[in-house]
């Protein structure tokens, strides 16, 4: 039970990080950042569906955002955001997002494989 709460919390913290990035003026491809909607929906699914597959979904969503960050770091401003080159608010949002999604990816993988 507590492990699932950590997973849900990680997804929510990742969503808060994206909201901070959005509020700080980071451009997203559409009006509402897709990652925000994806992580919030994932948190609702994990919280509402108590099955191993939902834990795996939470882990995959965390991994999805991590991969997106790495790709944006290679091709755009992801690493610059993290290093504060685009402002302190952007750096804070990026750190919050990464802490959340790494927590979700790890805790979700542990839950999916170990069960709890």
Coordinates of C-alpha atoms in Angstrom, one line a residue:
X1 CA 0.0 0.0 0.0
X2 CA 2.7 2.5 1.0
X3 CA 4.8 1.6 -2.0
X4 CA 1.9 2.4 -4.3
X5 CA 1.5 5.7 -2.6
X6 CA 5.1 6.5 -3.4
X7 CA 4.5 5.6 -7.0
X8 CA 1.4 7.8 -7.2
X9 CA 3.3 10.6 -5.4
X10 CA 6.2 10.4 -7.9
X11 CA 3.8 10.7 -10.8
X12 CA 2.1 13.7 -9.1
X13 CA 5.5 15.4 -8.3
X14 CA 6.5 14.9 -11.9
X15 CA 3.3 16.6 -13.0
X16 CA 4.0 19.5 -10.6
X17 CA 7.4 19.8 -12.2
X18 CA 5.9 20.1 -15.6
X19 CA 3.4 22.7 -14.3
X20 CA 6.3 24.7 -12.9
X21 CA 8.0 24.5 -16.3
X22 CA 4.9 25.6 -18.0
X23 CA 4.3 28.5 -15.6
X24 CA 8.0 29.5 -16.1
X25 CA 7.4 30.0 -19.8
X26 CA 8.8 26.8 -21.3
X27 CA 7.3 26.2 -24.7
X28 CA 5.3 23.0 -25.2
X29 CA 4.0 21.7 -28.5
X30 CA 0.3 22.2 -27.6
X31 CA -1.6 24.6 -25.2
X32 CA -1.6 22.2 -22.3
X33 CA 1.6 20.2 -21.8
X34 CA 1.0 16.6 -22.8
X35 CA 3.2 15.2 -20.1
X36 CA 1.1 17.0 -17.4
X37 CA -2.0 15.2 -18.7
X38 CA -0.3 11.9 -19.1
X39 CA 1.2 11.9 -15.6
X40 CA -2.0 13.0 -13.9
X41 CA -4.0 10.4 -15.8
X42 CA -1.4 7.8 -14.9
X43 CA -1.5 8.7 -11.2
X44 CA -5.3 8.3 -11.3
X45 CA -5.0 4.9 -12.9
X46 CA -2.4 3.6 -10.5
X47 CA -4.4 5.0 -7.5
X48 CA -7.7 3.6 -8.7
X49 CA -6.6 0.2 -10.2
X50 CA -4.8 -2.0 -7.7
X51 CA -3.2 -4.5 -10.1
X52 CA 0.4 -5.3 -11.0
X53 CA -0.1 -4.0 -14.6
X54 CA -1.1 -0.6 -13.3
X55 CA 2.1 -0.4 -11.3
X56 CA 3.9 -1.3 -14.5
X57 CA 2.1 1.5 -16.3
X58 CA 3.3 4.0 -13.6
X59 CA 6.9 2.8 -14.1
X60 CA 6.6 3.1 -17.9
X61 CA 5.2 6.6 -17.6
X62 CA 8.1 7.6 -15.4
X63 CA 10.5 6.1 -17.9
X64 CA 8.7 7.7 -20.8
X65 CA 9.2 11.2 -19.3
X66 CA 12.9 10.4 -18.4
X67 CA 13.6 9.3 -22.0
X68 CA 11.8 12.5 -23.2
X69 CA 14.1 14.6 -21.0
X70 CA 17.2 12.9 -22.3
X71 CA 16.1 13.3 -25.9
X72 CA 15.2 17.0 -25.3
X73 CA 18.7 17.4 -23.7
X74 CA 20.3 16.0 -26.8
X75 CA 18.2 17.9 -29.3
X76 CA 16.9 21.0 -27.5
X77 CA 17.0 22.8 -24.1
X78 CA 16.5 19.9 -21.6
X79 CA 20.0 19.9 -20.1
X80 CA 20.1 23.8 -20.3
X81 CA 16.9 23.8 -18.3
X82 CA 18.4 21.5 -15.7
X83 CA 21.6 23.6 -15.4
X84 CA 19.7 26.9 -14.9
X85 CA 20.7 28.5 -18.2
X86 CA 17.0 29.3 -18.9
X87 CA 16.3 30.7 -15.4
X88 CA 15.9 29.5 -11.8
X89 CA 12.2 28.7 -12.1
X90 CA 12.8 26.5 -15.1
X91 CA 15.7 24.7 -13.3
X92 CA 13.5 24.1 -10.3
X93 CA 10.7 22.8 -12.4
X94 CA 13.1 20.5 -14.2
X95 CA 14.5 19.1 -11.0
X96 CA 11.1 18.6 -9.5
X97 CA 9.9 16.8 -12.6
X98 CA 13.0 14.5 -12.7
X99 CA 12.8 13.7 -9.0
X100 CA 9.1 12.7 -9.4
X101 CA 9.5 10.6 -12.6
X102 CA 12.6 8.8 -11.4
X103 CA 10.8 8.0 -8.1
X104 CA 7.8 6.7 -10.2
X105 CA 9.9 4.7 -12.5
X106 CA 11.9 3.0 -9.8
X107 CA 9.0 2.4 -7.4
X108 CA 6.7 1.3 -10.2
X109 CA 9.2 -1.2 -11.5
X110 CA 9.8 -2.6 -8.0
X111 CA 6.0 -3.0 -7.4
X112 CA 5.4 -4.6 -10.8
X113 CA 8.1 -7.2 -10.4
X114 CA 8.0 -7.7 -6.6
X115 CA 4.4 -7.0 -5.9
X116 CA 3.1 -5.3 -2.7

